[in-house]
XYZ file of C-alpha atoms in Angstrom:
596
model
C 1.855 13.494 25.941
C 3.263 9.938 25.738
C 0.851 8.609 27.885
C -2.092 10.347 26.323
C -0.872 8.825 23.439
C -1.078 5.685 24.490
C -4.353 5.990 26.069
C -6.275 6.939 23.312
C -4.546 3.834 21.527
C -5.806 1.513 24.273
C -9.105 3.249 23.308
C -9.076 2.561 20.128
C -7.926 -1.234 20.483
C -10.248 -2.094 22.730
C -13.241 -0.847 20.534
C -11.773 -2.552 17.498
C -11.745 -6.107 19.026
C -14.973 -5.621 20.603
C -16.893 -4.899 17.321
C -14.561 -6.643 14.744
C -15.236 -7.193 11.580
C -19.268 -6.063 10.513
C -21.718 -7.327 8.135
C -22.535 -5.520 5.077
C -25.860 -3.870 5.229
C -28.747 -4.385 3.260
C -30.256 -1.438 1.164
C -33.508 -0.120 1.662
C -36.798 -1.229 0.377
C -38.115 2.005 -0.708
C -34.754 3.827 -1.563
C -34.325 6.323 -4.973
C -33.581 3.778 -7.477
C -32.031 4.802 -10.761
C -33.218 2.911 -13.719
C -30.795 2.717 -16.569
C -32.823 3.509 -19.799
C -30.657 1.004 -21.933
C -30.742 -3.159 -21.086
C -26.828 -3.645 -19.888
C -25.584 -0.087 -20.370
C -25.202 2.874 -17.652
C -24.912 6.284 -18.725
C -22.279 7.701 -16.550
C -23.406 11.052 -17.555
C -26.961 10.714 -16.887
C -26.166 8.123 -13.310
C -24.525 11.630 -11.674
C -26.870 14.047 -12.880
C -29.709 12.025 -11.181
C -28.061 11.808 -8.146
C -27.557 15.894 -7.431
C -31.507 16.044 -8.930
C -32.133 13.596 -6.069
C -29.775 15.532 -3.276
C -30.661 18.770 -4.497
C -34.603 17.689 -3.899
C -33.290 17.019 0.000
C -33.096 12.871 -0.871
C -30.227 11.671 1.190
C -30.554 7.962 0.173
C -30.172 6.673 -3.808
C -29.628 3.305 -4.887
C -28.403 1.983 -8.840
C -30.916 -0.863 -9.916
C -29.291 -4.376 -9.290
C -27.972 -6.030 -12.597
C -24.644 -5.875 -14.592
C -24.216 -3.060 -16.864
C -21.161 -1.295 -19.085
C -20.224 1.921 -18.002
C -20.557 4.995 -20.083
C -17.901 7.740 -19.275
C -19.854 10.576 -17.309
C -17.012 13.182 -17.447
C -13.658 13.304 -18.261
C -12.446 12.985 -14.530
C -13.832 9.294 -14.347
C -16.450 6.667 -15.423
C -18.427 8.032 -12.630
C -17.715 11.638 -10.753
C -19.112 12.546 -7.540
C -18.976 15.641 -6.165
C -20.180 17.948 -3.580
C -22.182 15.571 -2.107
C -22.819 15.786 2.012
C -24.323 13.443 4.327
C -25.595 11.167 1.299
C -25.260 7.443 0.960
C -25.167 5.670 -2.508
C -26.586 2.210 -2.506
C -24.567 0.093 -5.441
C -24.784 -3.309 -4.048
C -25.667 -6.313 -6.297
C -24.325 -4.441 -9.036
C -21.216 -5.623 -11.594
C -19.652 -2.538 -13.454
C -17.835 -2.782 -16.463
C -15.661 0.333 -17.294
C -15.269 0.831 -21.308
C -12.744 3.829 -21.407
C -8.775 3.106 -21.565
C -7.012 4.685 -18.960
C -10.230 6.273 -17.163
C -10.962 5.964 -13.675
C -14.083 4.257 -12.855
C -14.457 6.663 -9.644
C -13.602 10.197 -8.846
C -15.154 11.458 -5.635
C -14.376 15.172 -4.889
C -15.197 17.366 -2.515
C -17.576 15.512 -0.602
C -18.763 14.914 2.863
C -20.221 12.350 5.320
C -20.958 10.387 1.887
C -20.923 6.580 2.440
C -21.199 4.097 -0.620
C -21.912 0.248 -1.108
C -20.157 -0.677 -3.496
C -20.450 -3.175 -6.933
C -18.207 -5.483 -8.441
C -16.149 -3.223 -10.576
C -14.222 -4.676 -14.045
C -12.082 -3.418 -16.974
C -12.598 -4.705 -20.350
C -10.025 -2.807 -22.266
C -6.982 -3.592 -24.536
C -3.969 -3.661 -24.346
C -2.361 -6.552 -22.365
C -0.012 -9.736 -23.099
C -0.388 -12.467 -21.122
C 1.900 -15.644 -21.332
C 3.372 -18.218 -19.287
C 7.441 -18.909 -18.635
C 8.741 -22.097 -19.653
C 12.144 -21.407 -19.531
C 15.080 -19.544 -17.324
C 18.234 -18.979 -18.534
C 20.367 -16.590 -16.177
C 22.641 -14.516 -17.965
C 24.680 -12.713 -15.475
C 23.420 -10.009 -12.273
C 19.856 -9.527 -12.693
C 19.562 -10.413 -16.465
C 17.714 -13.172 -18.207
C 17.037 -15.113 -21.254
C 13.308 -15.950 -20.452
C 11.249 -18.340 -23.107
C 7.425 -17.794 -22.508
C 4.559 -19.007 -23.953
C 1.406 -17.157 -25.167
C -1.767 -17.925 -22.962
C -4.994 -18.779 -25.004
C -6.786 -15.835 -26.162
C -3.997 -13.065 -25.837
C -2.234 -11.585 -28.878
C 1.726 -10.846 -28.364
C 2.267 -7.358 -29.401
C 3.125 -5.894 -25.947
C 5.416 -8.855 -24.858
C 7.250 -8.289 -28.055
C 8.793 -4.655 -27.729
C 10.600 -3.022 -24.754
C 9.254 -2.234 -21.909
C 8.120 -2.927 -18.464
C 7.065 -6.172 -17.638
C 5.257 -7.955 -14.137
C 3.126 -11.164 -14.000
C 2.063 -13.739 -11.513
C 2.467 -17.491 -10.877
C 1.451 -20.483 -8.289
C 3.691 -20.846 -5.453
C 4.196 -24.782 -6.173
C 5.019 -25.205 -2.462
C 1.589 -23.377 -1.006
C -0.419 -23.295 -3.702
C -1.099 -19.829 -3.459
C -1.219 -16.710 -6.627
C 0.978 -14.375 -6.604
C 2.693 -11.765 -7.983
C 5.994 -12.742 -10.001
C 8.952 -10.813 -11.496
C 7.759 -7.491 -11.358
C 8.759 -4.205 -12.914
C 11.369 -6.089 -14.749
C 12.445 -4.345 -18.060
C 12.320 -6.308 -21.603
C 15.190 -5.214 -22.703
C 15.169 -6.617 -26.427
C 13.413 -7.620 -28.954
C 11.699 -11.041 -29.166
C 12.761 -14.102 -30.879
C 10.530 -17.031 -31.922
C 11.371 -20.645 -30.795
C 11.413 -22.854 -33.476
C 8.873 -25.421 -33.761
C 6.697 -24.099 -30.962
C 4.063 -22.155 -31.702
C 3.147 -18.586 -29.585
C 6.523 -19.648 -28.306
C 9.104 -16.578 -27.738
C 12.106 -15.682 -26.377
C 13.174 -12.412 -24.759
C 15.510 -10.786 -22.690
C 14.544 -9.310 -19.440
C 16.953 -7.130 -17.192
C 16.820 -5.365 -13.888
C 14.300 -7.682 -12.383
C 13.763 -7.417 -9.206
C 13.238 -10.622 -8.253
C 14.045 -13.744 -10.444
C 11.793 -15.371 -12.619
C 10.930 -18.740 -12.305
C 8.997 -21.516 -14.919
C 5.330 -21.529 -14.231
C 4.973 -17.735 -13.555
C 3.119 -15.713 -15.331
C 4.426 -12.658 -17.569
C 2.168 -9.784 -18.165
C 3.050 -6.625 -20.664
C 0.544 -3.487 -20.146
C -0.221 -1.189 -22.609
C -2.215 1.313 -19.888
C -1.999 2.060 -16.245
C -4.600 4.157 -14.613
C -5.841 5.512 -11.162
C -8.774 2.685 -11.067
C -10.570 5.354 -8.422
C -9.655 8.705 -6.860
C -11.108 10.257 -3.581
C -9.898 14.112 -3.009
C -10.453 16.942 -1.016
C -13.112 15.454 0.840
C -14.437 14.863 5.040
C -15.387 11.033 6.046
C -15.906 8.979 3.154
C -16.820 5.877 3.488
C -16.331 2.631 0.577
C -18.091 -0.029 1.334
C -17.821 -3.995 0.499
C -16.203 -2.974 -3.305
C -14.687 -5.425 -4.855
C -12.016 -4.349 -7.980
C -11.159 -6.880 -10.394
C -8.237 -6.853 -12.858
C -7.516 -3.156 -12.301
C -3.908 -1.934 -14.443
C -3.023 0.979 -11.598
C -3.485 2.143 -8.507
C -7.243 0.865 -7.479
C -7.454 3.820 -5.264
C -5.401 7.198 -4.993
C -6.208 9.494 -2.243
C -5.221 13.209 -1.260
C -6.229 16.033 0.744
C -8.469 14.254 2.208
C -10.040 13.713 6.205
C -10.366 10.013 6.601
C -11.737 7.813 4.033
C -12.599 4.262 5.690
C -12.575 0.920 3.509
C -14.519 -1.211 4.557
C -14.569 -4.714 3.205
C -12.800 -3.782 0.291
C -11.254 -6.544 -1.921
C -8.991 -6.511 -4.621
C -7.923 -9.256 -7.027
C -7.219 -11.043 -9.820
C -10.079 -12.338 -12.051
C -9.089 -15.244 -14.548
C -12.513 -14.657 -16.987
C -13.746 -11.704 -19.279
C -16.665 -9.483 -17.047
C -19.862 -10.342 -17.566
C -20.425 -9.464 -21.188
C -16.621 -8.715 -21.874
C -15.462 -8.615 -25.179
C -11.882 -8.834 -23.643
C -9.801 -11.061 -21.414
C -8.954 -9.296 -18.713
C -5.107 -8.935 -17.090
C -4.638 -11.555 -14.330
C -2.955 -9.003 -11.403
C -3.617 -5.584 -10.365
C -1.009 -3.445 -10.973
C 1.052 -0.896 -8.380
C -0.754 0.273 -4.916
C -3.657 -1.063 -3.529
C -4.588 2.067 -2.011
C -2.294 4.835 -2.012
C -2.811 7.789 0.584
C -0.525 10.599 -0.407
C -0.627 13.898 2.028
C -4.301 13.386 3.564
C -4.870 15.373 6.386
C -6.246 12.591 8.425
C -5.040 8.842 7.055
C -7.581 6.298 5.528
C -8.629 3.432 7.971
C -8.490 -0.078 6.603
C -10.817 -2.717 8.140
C -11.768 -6.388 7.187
C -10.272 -5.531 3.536
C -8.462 -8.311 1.305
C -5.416 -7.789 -1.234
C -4.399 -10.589 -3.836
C -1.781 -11.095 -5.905
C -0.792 -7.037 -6.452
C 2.169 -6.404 -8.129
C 3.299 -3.302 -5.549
C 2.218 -2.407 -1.693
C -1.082 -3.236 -0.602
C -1.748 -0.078 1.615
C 0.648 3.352 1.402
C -0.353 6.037 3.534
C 2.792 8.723 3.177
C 3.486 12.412 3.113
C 5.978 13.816 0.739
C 9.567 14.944 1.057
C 9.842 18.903 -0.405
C 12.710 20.897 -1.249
C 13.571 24.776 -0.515
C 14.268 26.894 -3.956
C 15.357 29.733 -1.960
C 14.986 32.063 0.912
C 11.797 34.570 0.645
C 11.679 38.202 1.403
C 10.124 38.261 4.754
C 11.462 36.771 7.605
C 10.967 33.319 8.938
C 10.165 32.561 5.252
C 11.088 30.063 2.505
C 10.559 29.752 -1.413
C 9.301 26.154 -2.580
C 8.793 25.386 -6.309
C 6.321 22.287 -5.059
C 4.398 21.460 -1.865
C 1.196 21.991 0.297
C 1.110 23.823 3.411
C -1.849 26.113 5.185
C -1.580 28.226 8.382
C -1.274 26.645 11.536
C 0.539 23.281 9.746
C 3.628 21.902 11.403
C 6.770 21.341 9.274
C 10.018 19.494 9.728
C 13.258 20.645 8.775
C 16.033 17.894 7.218
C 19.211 18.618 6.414
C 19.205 17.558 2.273
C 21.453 14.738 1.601
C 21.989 13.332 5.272
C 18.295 13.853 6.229
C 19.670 14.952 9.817
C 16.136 16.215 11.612
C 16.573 20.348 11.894
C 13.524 20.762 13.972
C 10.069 21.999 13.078
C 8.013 25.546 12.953
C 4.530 26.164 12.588
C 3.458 27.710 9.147
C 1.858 31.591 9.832
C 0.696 32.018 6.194
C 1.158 30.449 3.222
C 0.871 31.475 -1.042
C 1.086 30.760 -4.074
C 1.900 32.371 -7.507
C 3.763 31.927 -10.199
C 4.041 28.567 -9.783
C 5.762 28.583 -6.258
C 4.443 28.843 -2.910
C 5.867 31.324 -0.013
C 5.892 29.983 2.928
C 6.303 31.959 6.257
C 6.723 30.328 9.815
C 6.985 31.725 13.264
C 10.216 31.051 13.513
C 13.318 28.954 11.538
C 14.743 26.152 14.056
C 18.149 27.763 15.212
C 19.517 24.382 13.327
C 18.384 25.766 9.772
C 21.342 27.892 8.551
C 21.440 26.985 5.050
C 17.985 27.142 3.349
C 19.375 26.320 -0.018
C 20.453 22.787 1.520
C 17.256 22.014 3.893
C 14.202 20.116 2.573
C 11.015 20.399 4.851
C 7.759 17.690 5.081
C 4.299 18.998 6.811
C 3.306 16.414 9.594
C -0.191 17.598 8.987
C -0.532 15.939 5.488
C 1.375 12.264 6.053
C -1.851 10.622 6.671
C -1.725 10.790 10.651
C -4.482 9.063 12.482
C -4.587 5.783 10.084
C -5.656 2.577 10.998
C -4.549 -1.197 9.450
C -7.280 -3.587 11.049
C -8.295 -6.924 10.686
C -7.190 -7.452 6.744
C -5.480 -10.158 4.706
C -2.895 -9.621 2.411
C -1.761 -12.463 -0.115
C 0.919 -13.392 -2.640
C 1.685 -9.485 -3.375
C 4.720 -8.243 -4.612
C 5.504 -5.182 -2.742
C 4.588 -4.933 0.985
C 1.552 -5.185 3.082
C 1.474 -2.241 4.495
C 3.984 0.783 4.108
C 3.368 3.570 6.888
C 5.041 6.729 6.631
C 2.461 8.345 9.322
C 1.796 8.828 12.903
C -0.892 7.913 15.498
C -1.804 5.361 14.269
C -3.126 1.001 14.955
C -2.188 -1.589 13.128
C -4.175 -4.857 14.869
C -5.595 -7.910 14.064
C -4.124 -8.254 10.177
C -2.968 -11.107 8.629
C 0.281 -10.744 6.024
C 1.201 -13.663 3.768
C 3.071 -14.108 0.857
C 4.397 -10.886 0.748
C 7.807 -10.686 -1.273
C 9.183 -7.604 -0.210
C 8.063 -7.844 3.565
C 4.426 -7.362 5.380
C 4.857 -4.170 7.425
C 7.238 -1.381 6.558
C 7.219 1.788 8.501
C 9.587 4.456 8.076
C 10.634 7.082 5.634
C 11.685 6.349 2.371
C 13.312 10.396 1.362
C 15.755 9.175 -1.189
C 14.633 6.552 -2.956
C 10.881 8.116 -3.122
C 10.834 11.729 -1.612
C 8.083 10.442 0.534
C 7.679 10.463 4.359
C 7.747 11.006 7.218
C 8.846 9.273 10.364
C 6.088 7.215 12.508
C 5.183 8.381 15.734
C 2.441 6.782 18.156
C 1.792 3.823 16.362
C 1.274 0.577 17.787
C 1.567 -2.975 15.602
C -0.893 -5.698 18.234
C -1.327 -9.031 17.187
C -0.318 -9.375 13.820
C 0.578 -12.514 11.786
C 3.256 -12.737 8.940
C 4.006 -15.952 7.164
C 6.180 -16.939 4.256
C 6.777 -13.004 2.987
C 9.805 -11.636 2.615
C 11.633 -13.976 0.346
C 12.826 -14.606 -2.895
C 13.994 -11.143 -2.597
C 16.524 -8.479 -1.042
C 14.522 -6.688 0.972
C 15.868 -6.036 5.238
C 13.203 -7.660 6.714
C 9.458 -8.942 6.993
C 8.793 -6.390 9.493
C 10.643 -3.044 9.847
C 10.352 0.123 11.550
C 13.454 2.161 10.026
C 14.566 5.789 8.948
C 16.339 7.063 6.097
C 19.960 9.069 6.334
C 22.064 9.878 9.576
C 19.823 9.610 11.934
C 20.129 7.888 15.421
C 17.282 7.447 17.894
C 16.141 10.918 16.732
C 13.650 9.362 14.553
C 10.613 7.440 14.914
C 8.896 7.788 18.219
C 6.673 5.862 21.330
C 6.533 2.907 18.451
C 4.598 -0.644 20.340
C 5.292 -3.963 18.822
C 3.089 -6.909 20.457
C 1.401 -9.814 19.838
C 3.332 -10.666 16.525
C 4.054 -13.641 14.918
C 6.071 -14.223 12.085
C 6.129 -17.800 10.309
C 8.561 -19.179 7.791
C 10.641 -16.158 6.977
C 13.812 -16.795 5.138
C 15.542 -13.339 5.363
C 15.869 -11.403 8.756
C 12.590 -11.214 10.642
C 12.714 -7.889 12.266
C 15.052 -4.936 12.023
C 14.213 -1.692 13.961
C 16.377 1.569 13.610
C 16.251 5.346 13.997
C 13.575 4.676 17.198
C 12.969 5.873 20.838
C 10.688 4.750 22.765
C 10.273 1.205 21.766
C 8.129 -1.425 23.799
C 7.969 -5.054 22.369
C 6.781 -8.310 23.813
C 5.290 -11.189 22.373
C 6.886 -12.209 19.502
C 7.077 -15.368 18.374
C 9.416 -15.976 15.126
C 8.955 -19.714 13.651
C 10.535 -21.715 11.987
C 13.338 -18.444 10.616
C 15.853 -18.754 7.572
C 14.337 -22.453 6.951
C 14.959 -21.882 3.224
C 17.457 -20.081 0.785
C 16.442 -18.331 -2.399
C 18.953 -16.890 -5.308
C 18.562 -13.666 -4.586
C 18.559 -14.248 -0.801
C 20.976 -11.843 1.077
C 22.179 -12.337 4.655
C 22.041 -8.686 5.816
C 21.773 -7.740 8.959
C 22.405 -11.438 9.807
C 20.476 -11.443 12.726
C 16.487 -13.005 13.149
C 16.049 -9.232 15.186
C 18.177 -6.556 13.953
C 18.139 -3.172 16.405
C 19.957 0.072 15.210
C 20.109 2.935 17.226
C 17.047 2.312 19.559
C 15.971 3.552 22.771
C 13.876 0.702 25.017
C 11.269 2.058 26.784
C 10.243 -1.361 27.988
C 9.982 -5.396 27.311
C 6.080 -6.323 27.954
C 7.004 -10.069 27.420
C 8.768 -12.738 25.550
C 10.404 -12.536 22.086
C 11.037 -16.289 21.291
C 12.149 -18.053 18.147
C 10.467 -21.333 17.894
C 11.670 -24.137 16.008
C 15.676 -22.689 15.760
C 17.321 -20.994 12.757
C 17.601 -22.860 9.842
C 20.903 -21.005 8.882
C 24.229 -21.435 10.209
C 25.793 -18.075 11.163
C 22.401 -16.361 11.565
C 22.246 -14.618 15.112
C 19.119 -14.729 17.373
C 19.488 -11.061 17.912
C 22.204 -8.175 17.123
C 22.753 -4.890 17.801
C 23.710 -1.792 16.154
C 25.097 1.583 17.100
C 23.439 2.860 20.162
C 20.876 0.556 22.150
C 20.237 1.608 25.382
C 17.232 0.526 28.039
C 18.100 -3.038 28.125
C 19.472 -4.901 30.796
C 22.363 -7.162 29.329
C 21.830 -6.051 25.921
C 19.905 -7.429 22.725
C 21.159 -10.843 23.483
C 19.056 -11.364 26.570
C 16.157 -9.868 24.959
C 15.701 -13.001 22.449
C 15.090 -16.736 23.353
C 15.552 -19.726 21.383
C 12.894 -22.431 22.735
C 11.935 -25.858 21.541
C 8.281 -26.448 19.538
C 7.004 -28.010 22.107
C 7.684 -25.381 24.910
C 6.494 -22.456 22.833
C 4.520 -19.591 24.438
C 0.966 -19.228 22.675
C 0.681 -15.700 22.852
C-alpha cells in the first residue's frame, strides 16, 4: 500500500511540474451574456434566475456583461446563490463586484456539479471598521499593553473605543513587506484621549498574541462573515478571483468532492471599490480558505495570500465525542458529527488522544438531534465509550493538493493540513508569523483533525516566517496527546528550504515512515524577538519518529546565529538512523552550500 502510495504521488508530481502554473482563459465571443437592466447595479435576484432560465433551456455556457456593478442580495444565503447547477461554466471575468449587505456572503454555491467559474474582482463596502495607526508601546507586564494609536484619515473611532477584539497590519521596516500585526488581541478598556493630539487615543490591549510594535496598523471590526461558501457539491472549479478587503473567512467549504482554486488571490486593498461610499478594512480577516470535513480536499494552484490575519489554507476534519452507548451492538450515540455507511472512523482515547483503532460505519441516523451510529465491529481497544471520541477519515479533506502558491506577511500559517494523500510542491511561504506549513492534529485546542498520512512536502521555500512569535517551528509535522510513532504516516520532506528563521526550523513528532533529504536551513536564529522562545532548542527537532530513509543532505548554511542552539536533537524514540539525529544534520560554509 506504501508503495502505491507513493506511486500515485510521483504521478501526480510529475504532471504538476510539467504543466505548472496556466493562463486564464478568455471567454467566448458568442456566450449568454446577462445584461444588468440598471447602469452600475446587479440584481442578485434576477443574475440567478437567468442563469437556471439559461441551464434549464440546455445552455451550458453564461457570461455577466464586463463593467463594475453593486451587488443586490439575491437570497438570503448570499449576494449571489448557485445551486444545482451541472456541467455549467459561468464566465465573470472583467467584472468588479461590490457586495452592499453587512455580514452576507457574496457567494454560496450548493449542490452543484462539474460547474467551473471565472471569476471578478470582488469588494465590500460596508460599515463598521476602525482603522488607526500605533504610535506608541508601553509594555505593562505578560502580554498586556498600554498602546497610543492614531486615527487614519477617513475612519471614525467608535469600534477602537469599546472592548473587544482587535487585529491590524503594518510594514515590516526591515523587508518592506505588509503584513498582518497584533492579531486577535483583546481591548481590554476603555479609551483615553491624548492631550493635545487630535484622533489621538490610548487603550489597553491584553492577551495579544504577538506584540505590537509603532507603525502597525490596528483594526476594530464591527462584522465578520463567510465572504463565500461552496457545499455539498462534485468538482468545482474558482477561477482567477480576486477578494479584496474581505472581514471573514473568504471561502468556507464542506461536504464537498474537490473544489480547485485556481489563481485565486486574496488581499488587502488600501482605496474604497469602484464607486464605494466606504473605506474599506486594510486585511482580510481569519482563513483564507477553510475546508472543514470535505470528502475529497480542495486543490490549491498558482493562488496568492496577503497580509491575512489567520491561516492561509485549512483543510481539517473534526474531532467528535461519544454521548453514550446505543442499543444495538457495535453502536455509539453522538450528540454532533457526520458519518454515512461504508465511512472509516478512528477511535481516541478522550483526554490522552491515544489512537484506539478504527471500524467501518454499517449504517448511520439521525433524530432527535443525535445521530446513531453502528459499525462492524468496536476495536477490542474501545472499552469505555463514555471516554472515547471518534473522527471519520472520509471527511478530513483527503486527496488535497498545495501547489505552486505564495503566501505573504500573514498572521497565522501558510498552510495547516490535518488530511491525508496529499502534495504540497512548488509553494513559496514568506512572512508567515506563526510558521508556513503545519501538519498535524490540533484535538484540544480546536477539536479538529486528523493525523496526515501519504503526504509529501517537494520543493518548498520558507523565508523570514515564524518569528516574532511562540509558535514550535516554521515547518512541523506533529500530533496532539500521548502518542509515539503511532501517528502520522509514509510523510516525504524534500527539496525544502527555509531562509532566515529565528525560532526552530523544523520539528517532526508522532511520525513513521519519514523520508527527508534536501534541506537547506539558512542563515537560522540570526535574530531575537520579545516574544521569542527557545523551545525545542534545536534548528531540527525529531520526537518519536520512525526513518524510513535519508534521500540526501540536510545542511544549515551560514551557522546558527544563537549560542546554545543545536543543529539537530532528538526526542523519545528515533529509530532508522545510523548514528542518530546528529549525523543526519550538517553545518557547511556559504560558499560550499549544496543548490538543491
Amino acid at each position: 500500500m506504501m508503495y502505491l502510495s507513493n506511486c500515485f504521488l510521483l504521478l501526480r508530481l510529475a504532471s504538476v511540474l510539467a504543466l505548472g502554473p496556466q493562463p486564464p482563459k478568455i471567454r467566448p465571443g458568442d456566450v449568454a451574456t446577462f445584461e444588468p437592466q440598471e447602469s452600475g447595479v446587479l440584481d442578485g435576484a434576477a443574475f440567478v434566475d437567468w442563469i437556471h432560465t439559461q441551464s434549464s433551456a440546455g445552455i451550458k455556457s453564461v457570461a455577466l456583461r464586463e463593467g463594475s456593478y453593486h451587488v443586490t442580495p439575491g437570497s438570503d444565503n448570499a449576494h449571489i446563490f448557485l445551486d444545482d447547477l451541472h456541467s455549467f461554466t459561468l464566465w465573470m471575468d472583467s467584472v468588479n463586484l461590490t457586495m452592499t449587505k453587512v455580514g452576507l456572503p457574496a457567494f454560496e454555491i450548493y449542490r452543484c456539479s462539474d460547474l467551473v467559474t471565472y471569476g471578478p474582482t470582488a469588494w465590500w463596502d460596508t460599515p463598521g471598521f476602525s482603522q488607526a495607526t500605533i504610535t506608541d508601546v508601553q509594555k505593562t507586564g505578560g502580554q498586556a499593553y498600554n498602546v497610543q494609536f492614531h486615527l487614519d484619515d477617513g475612519y471614525d473611532s467608535s469600534f477602537l473605543l469599546k472592548s473587544g477584539q482587535a487585529d491590524g497590519e503594518y510594514t515590516n521596516p526591515k523587508t518592506g513587506r505588509l503584513e498582518a500585526g497584533p492579531g486577535w488581541s483583546t481591548i481590554s478598556g476603555s479609551a483615553t484621549a491624548v492631550d493635545g493630539k487630535e484622533n489621538t487615543y490610548t487603550v489597553p490591549i491584553t492577551d495579544s498574541y504577538f506584540a505590537p510594535q509603532v507603525g502597525y496598523k490596528i483594526l476594530a471590526r464591527g462584522e465578520f462573515i463567510f465572504c463565500n461558501k461552496v457545499g455539498e457539491s462534485n468538482d468545482t472549479i474558482i477561477n482567477d478571483y480576486t477578494l479584496l478587503n474581505c472581514a471573514g473567512f473568504t471561502w468556507i467549504s464542506s461536504a464537498n468532492r474537490k473544489t480547485t482554486f485556481n489563481s485565486y488571490v486574496v488581499k488587502p486593498a488600501p482605496f474604497p471599490p469602484p464607486g464605494g461610499t466606504e473605506l474599506p478594512a486594510r486585511s482580510s480577516s481569519a482563513d483564507g480558505v477553510h475546508s472543514s470535513g470535505d470528502y475529497i480536499g480542495p486543490t490549491f494552484d498558482s493562488c496568492f495570500f496577503a497580509a491575512l490575519d489567520d491561516d492561509c489554507m485549512a483543510v481539517h476534519g473534526s474531532l467528535y465525542t461519544i454521548t453514550s452507548a446505543g442499543s444495538a451492538a457495535n453502536s455509539f450515540v453522538a450528540a454532533t458529527g457526520g458519518a454515512s455507511s461504508g465511512d472509516v472512523l478512528r477511535f481516541y482515547a478522550n483526554a490522552t488522544y491515544t489512537v484506539l483503532g478504527t471500524a467501518i460505519v454499517t449504517s448511520a441516523t439521525t433524530s432527535s438531534d443525535t445521530l446513531t451510529i453502528t459499525v462492524g465491529a468496536l476495536p477490542p481497544q474501545v472499552s469505555d465509550l463514555a471516554h472515547t471520541v471518534w473522527t471519520n477519515q472520509m471527511r478530513s479533506g483527503s486527496g488535497f493538493a498545495v501547489l505552486n502558491t505564495h503566501t505573504t506577511g500573514n498572521r497565522g500559517r501558510g498552510a495547516i493540513i490535518k488530511a491525508s494523500n496529499g502534495l504540497i510542491a512548488n509553494n513559496l511561504f514568506e512572512g508567515v508569523t506563526y510558521g508556513a506549513l503545519d501538519l498535524g492534529p490540533e484535538f484540544s485546542d480546536w477539536g479538529e483533525g486528523d493525523y496526515v498520512h501519504n503526504v509529501s512536502m517537494i520543493n518548498n521555500t520558507v523565508r523570514e516566517c515564524n518569528y516574532i512569535n511562540k509558535a514550535a517551528a516554521a515547518v512541523m509535522v506533529h500530533g496532539d496527546g500521548e502518542n509515539d510513532v503511532h501517528g502520522n504516516s509514509n510523510i516525504t520532506i524534500s527539496g525544502l528550504t527555509i531562509e532566515g528563521t529565528t525560532a526552530s526550523n523544523l520539528y517532526v513528532g508522532a511520525t513513521e515512515g519519514l523520508r527527508v533529504g534536501g534541506v537547506r536551513f539558512v542563515d537560522a536564529y540570526q535574530e531575537e524577538y520579545e516574544l521569542w522562545e527557545s523551545w525545542p532548542g534545536a534548528v531540527a527537532t525529531f520526537e518519536n519518529v520512525a526513518f524510513e530513509a535519508v534521500t540526501g543532505k540536510v545542511e544549515i548554511v551560514g551557522g546558527i546565529g544563537k549560542e546554545g542552539i543545536e543543529a539537530a536533537k532528538a526526542i523519545g524514540d528515533v529509530t532508522g538512523l545510523e548514528g542518530g539525529v546528529e549525523g543526519l544534520v550538517t553545518i557547511t560554509p556559504d560558499n560550499d552550500a549544496t543548490e538543491r
